[in-house]
């Protein structure tokens, strides 16, 4: 296999300035893709870190819940790198959540999580379609979560949002096949991203149980997700669409 299976491809990674998104942007870049990192903050600094490693990268600030911002992200890819082939919908609200019983979650919390995790994913998928059609096809990888299958407690809005991402992946795969746009999803287990490590309630409540329930008995880190996402983005997945791959060290068998 080529060391650079994504050479000549252009990838947009939302929420790519830190944590899992940054690891994915870096992994795509190391496999040859030019990468546009989009995030609420820190996107340009993150892209500069990749450029310092000799990778092709640009950063753009923007909110995935804004149609104008999504259109600017796609425009940046086409302007700076000549097109867009790969979208990784990684932006999401997770690391900042405070675990709570479902009847203590208020409407504003539900709406915010669904807005970013589901509607943001939809807007990005819709936003990239014309650019991917101009390239004759493309790949979309949506970041869901293992919680969608396990129904973890104390974050019902988040669990529901990530279940929606799995279902959206299937519906979009069906509709977008005729455009040669393949849509798949990766569902991570509990991952020690830098933002998760800044949330003591999440670490205290989820780290130990996750480790106990995982057959590969170690903590999961952002780099553990790079192979699966790059696989879906690359030539070896050319006949795979509508699928969700759980990457969690063997906690849930999907
Ligand atoms: N860390 C985990 O245990 C875990 C497990 C399963 C799934 N996930 C998913 O992986 C993804 C990344 O998670 P993470 O752990 O790196 O932490 P995170 O929640 O800090 O990462 C999200 C990134 O998205 C950005 N972002 C948030 N809202 C945005 C918006 N409206 N527009 C643009 N960017 C926005 C943030 O600035 C951040 O860089 C999320 O979708 C999360 O739900 C994480």
Coordinates of C-alpha atoms and ligand atoms in Angstrom, one line a residue:
X1 CA 0.0 0.0 0.0
X2 CA 1.1 3.5 -0.7
X3 CA 2.4 5.6 2.2
X4 CA 0.3 8.5 0.8
X5 CA -3.0 6.9 -0.2
X6 CA -4.7 10.3 0.1
X7 CA -2.2 12.2 -2.1
X8 CA -4.1 14.8 -4.2
X9 CA -7.2 14.7 -2.0
X10 CA -8.5 17.6 0.0
X11 CA -10.1 17.1 3.4
X12 CA -12.2 19.3 5.6
X13 CA -12.1 18.4 9.3
X14 CA -14.7 20.2 11.5
X15 CA -13.7 20.8 15.1
X16 CA -10.2 20.0 14.0
X17 CA -8.3 22.4 16.2
X18 CA -7.9 20.1 19.2
X19 CA -8.5 16.6 20.6
X20 CA -9.8 13.9 18.3
X21 CA -10.3 16.3 15.4
X22 CA -6.7 17.5 15.4
X23 CA -5.5 13.9 15.5
X24 CA -7.7 13.1 12.5
X25 CA -6.5 16.2 10.6
X26 CA -2.9 15.2 11.3
X27 CA -3.5 11.6 10.2
X28 CA -5.2 12.6 7.0
X29 CA -2.4 15.1 6.3
X30 CA 0.3 12.4 7.0
X31 CA -1.4 10.2 4.4
X32 CA -1.1 12.9 1.8
X33 CA -4.3 14.9 2.0
X34 CA -4.3 18.7 2.1
X35 CA -6.4 19.6 5.1
X36 CA -8.7 22.4 6.0
X37 CA -9.2 22.6 9.7
X38 CA -12.4 24.4 10.8
X39 CA -13.3 25.2 14.4
X40 CA -14.8 27.9 16.6
X41 CA -11.3 28.8 17.8
X42 CA -7.7 27.8 17.3
X43 CA -8.1 26.6 13.7
X44 CA -5.3 28.7 12.2
X45 CA -2.9 27.7 15.0
X46 CA -3.7 24.1 14.5
X47 CA -3.1 24.3 10.8
X48 CA 0.2 26.1 11.4
X49 CA 1.3 23.1 13.6
X50 CA 0.6 20.8 10.7
X51 CA 2.4 23.0 8.2
X52 CA 5.4 23.0 10.6
X53 CA 5.5 19.2 10.1
X54 CA 5.6 19.7 6.3
X55 CA 1.9 18.9 5.8
X56 CA -0.5 21.0 3.6
X57 CA -3.0 22.7 5.9
X58 CA -5.2 25.7 6.3
X59 CA -7.3 26.9 9.2
X60 CA -10.6 28.7 9.2
X61 CA -12.7 29.9 12.1
X62 CA -16.4 29.1 11.9
X63 CA -19.5 27.5 13.5
X64 CA -20.9 24.4 11.9
X65 CA -24.4 25.6 12.8
X66 CA -24.1 28.6 10.5
X67 CA -24.8 28.0 6.8
X68 CA -22.6 31.0 5.9
X69 CA -19.7 29.6 7.9
X70 CA -20.1 26.2 6.3
X71 CA -20.1 27.7 2.9
X72 CA -16.9 29.6 3.8
X73 CA -15.2 26.4 4.9
X74 CA -16.0 24.7 1.6
X75 CA -14.9 27.9 -0.2
X76 CA -11.6 27.8 1.6
X77 CA -10.9 24.2 0.5
X78 CA -11.7 25.0 -3.1
X79 CA -9.8 28.3 -3.1
X80 CA -6.7 27.1 -1.3
X81 CA -6.4 23.6 -2.5
X82 CA -8.6 23.4 -5.7
X83 CA -11.4 21.2 -4.5
X84 CA -12.9 19.1 -1.7
X85 CA -13.0 15.3 -1.5
X86 CA -13.3 14.3 2.1
X87 CA -15.4 15.7 5.0
X88 CA -14.9 14.6 8.6
X89 CA -17.8 15.8 10.7
X90 CA -16.1 15.8 14.0
X91 CA -17.3 19.1 15.5
X92 CA -19.5 18.3 18.4
X93 CA -20.5 19.1 22.0
X94 CA -19.2 16.4 24.3
X95 CA -16.2 17.4 26.4
X96 CA -18.0 20.4 27.9
X97 CA -21.0 18.4 29.1
X98 CA -22.0 18.0 32.7
X99 CA -23.4 14.6 33.3
X100 CA -27.0 14.9 34.6
X101 CA -30.1 12.7 35.0
X102 CA -32.3 13.2 32.0
X103 CA -35.1 15.0 33.8
X104 CA -32.6 17.7 34.9
X105 CA -31.6 18.5 31.4
X106 CA -33.3 21.7 30.2
X107 CA -34.6 22.5 26.8
X108 CA -31.8 24.9 26.0
X109 CA -29.2 22.2 26.7
X110 CA -31.1 19.7 24.4
X111 CA -31.4 22.3 21.6
X112 CA -27.7 23.2 21.7
X113 CA -26.5 19.6 21.6
X114 CA -28.8 18.7 18.8
X115 CA -28.0 21.9 16.9
X116 CA -24.3 21.3 16.8
X117 CA -24.1 17.5 16.7
X118 CA -27.0 16.8 14.3
X119 CA -27.9 20.0 12.4
X120 CA -24.2 21.0 12.2
X121 CA -23.5 17.6 10.7
X122 CA -26.4 17.9 8.2
X123 CA -25.4 21.4 7.2
X124 CA -21.8 20.3 6.5
X125 CA -22.9 17.3 4.5
X126 CA -25.3 19.5 2.4
X127 CA -22.6 22.2 2.1
X128 CA -19.9 19.9 0.6
X129 CA -22.1 18.1 -1.9
X130 CA -21.7 20.5 -4.8
X131 CA -18.0 20.6 -4.3
X132 CA -17.8 16.8 -4.2
X133 CA -19.9 16.6 -7.3
X134 CA -17.5 18.9 -9.1
X135 CA -14.8 16.3 -8.2
X136 CA -16.9 13.4 -9.4
X137 CA -17.6 12.0 -5.8
X138 CA -16.3 12.1 -2.3
X139 CA -16.2 10.7 1.2
X140 CA -18.0 11.8 4.4
X141 CA -17.0 10.4 7.7
X142 CA -19.4 11.3 10.6
X143 CA -18.1 11.0 14.2
X144 CA -20.9 9.3 16.2
X145 CA -20.2 7.6 19.6
X146 CA -20.4 4.2 21.2
X147 CA -23.0 5.7 23.6
X148 CA -25.5 5.6 20.7
X149 CA -25.4 1.8 21.1
X150 CA -24.9 1.4 24.8
X151 CA -27.4 4.1 25.9
X152 CA -25.1 5.5 28.6
X153 CA -26.8 7.4 31.4
X154 CA -26.6 11.1 32.4
X155 CA -26.3 12.5 28.9
X156 CA -29.5 11.6 27.2
X157 CA -29.4 14.6 24.8
X158 CA -25.9 13.6 23.7
X159 CA -26.8 9.9 23.3
X160 CA -29.8 10.9 21.2
X161 CA -27.7 13.2 19.1
X162 CA -25.1 10.5 18.3
X163 CA -27.9 8.0 17.5
X164 CA -29.2 10.6 15.0
X165 CA -25.7 10.7 13.5
X166 CA -25.8 7.0 12.8
X167 CA -29.2 7.2 11.2
X168 CA -28.3 10.3 9.2
X169 CA -25.2 8.4 8.0
X170 CA -27.5 5.7 6.6
X171 CA -30.0 8.0 5.0
X172 CA -27.4 10.1 3.4
X173 CA -25.5 7.1 2.2
X174 CA -28.6 6.0 0.4
X175 CA -29.3 9.4 -1.2
X176 CA -25.7 10.2 -2.0
X177 CA -24.7 6.9 -3.6
X178 CA -25.8 8.2 -7.0
X179 CA -23.4 11.1 -6.6
X180 CA -20.5 8.7 -5.7
X181 CA -20.4 10.3 -2.3
X182 CA -19.8 7.5 0.3
X183 CA -21.0 8.3 3.8
X184 CA -19.8 6.3 6.8
X185 CA -19.5 6.8 10.5
X186 CA -17.0 6.0 13.3
X187 CA -18.3 5.6 16.8
X188 CA -15.5 6.1 19.4
X189 CA -15.5 4.9 22.9
X190 CA -14.5 7.2 25.8
X191 CA -11.4 8.9 24.5
X192 CA -9.0 11.0 26.6
X193 CA -8.9 14.0 24.3
X194 CA -7.4 17.2 25.8
X195 CA -10.9 18.8 26.3
X196 CA -12.2 15.7 28.0
X197 CA -9.2 15.7 30.4
X198 CA -10.2 19.3 31.3
X199 CA -13.6 18.1 32.5
X200 CA -13.1 16.5 36.0
X201 CA -16.7 15.3 36.3
X202 CA -16.5 13.5 33.0
X203 CA -13.2 11.9 33.8
X204 CA -14.3 10.9 37.3
X205 CA -17.6 9.4 36.1
X206 CA -16.6 7.7 32.8
X207 CA -12.9 6.9 32.7
X208 CA -12.8 3.9 35.2
X209 CA -16.1 2.2 34.0
X210 CA -14.9 2.6 30.4
X211 CA -11.6 0.9 31.1
X212 CA -13.3 -1.9 33.1
X213 CA -15.7 -2.7 30.2
X214 CA -13.0 -2.7 27.5
X215 CA -11.3 -5.9 26.5
X216 CA -8.2 -4.1 25.4
X217 CA -7.4 -2.9 28.8
X218 CA -5.9 0.6 28.4
X219 CA -7.1 4.2 28.0
X220 CA -8.3 5.2 24.5
X221 CA -6.5 8.2 23.0
X222 CA -7.4 10.3 19.9
X223 CA -4.8 8.6 17.7
X224 CA -6.7 5.3 18.2
X225 CA -9.3 6.8 15.8
X226 CA -7.0 7.8 13.0
X227 CA -6.8 4.4 11.2
X228 CA -10.6 3.9 10.9
X229 CA -11.3 7.5 9.7
X230 CA -8.5 7.4 7.1
X231 CA -9.7 3.9 6.0
X232 CA -13.2 5.3 5.2
X233 CA -11.6 8.3 3.5
X234 CA -9.3 6.3 1.4
X235 CA -9.1 3.9 -1.6
X236 CA -9.6 0.7 0.4
X237 CA -13.1 1.7 1.3
X238 CA -14.3 2.4 -2.2
X239 CA -17.3 0.0 -2.0
X240 CA -18.4 0.7 1.6
X241 CA -21.1 3.1 2.5
X242 CA -23.8 3.6 5.2
X243 CA -21.7 1.8 7.8
X244 CA -20.7 2.6 11.3
X245 CA -17.5 1.2 12.8
X246 CA -17.2 1.1 16.6
X247 CA -13.7 1.9 17.7
X248 CA -13.5 1.4 21.4
X249 CA -11.0 -1.3 22.3
X250 CA -13.7 -4.0 22.5
X251 CA -16.4 -2.5 24.8
X252 CA -19.4 -2.9 22.5
X253 CA -19.6 -5.4 19.6
X254 CA -21.6 -3.8 16.8
Ligands
LIG1 N1 -13.8 12.2 23.7 C1 -14.7 11.1 23.7 O1 -14.7 10.3 24.6 C2 -15.6 10.9 22.6 C3 -16.3 9.7 22.4 C4 -17.1 9.5 21.4 C5 -17.3 10.5 20.5 N2 -16.7 11.7 20.6 C6 -16.9 12.7 19.6 O2 -15.7 13.1 19.0 C7 -15.7 14.5 18.6 C8 -14.5 15.2 19.2 O3 -14.5 15.1 20.6 P1 -13.3 15.6 21.5 O4 -13.3 14.6 22.6 O5 -12.1 15.8 20.7 O6 -13.8 16.9 22.3 P2 -14.5 18.2 22.0 O7 -15.9 18.0 22.4 O8 -13.7 19.2 22.7 O9 -14.3 18.4 20.5 C9 -15.0 19.1 19.7 C10 -14.3 20.1 18.8 O10 -15.3 20.7 18.1 C11 -15.3 22.1 18.2 N3 -16.6 22.6 18.1 C12 -17.6 22.6 19.0 N4 -18.7 23.2 18.6 C13 -18.5 23.6 17.3 C14 -19.2 24.3 16.4 N5 -20.4 24.7 16.6 N6 -18.6 24.6 15.2 C15 -17.3 24.3 15.0 N7 -16.6 23.6 15.8 C16 -17.1 23.3 17.0 C17 -14.6 22.4 19.5 O11 -14.1 23.7 19.5 C18 -13.6 21.3 19.6 O12 -12.4 21.6 19.0 C19 -17.1 15.0 19.1 O13 -18.0 14.9 18.0 C20 -17.5 14.0 20.2 O14 -18.8 14.0 20.4 C21 -15.8 11.9 21.6

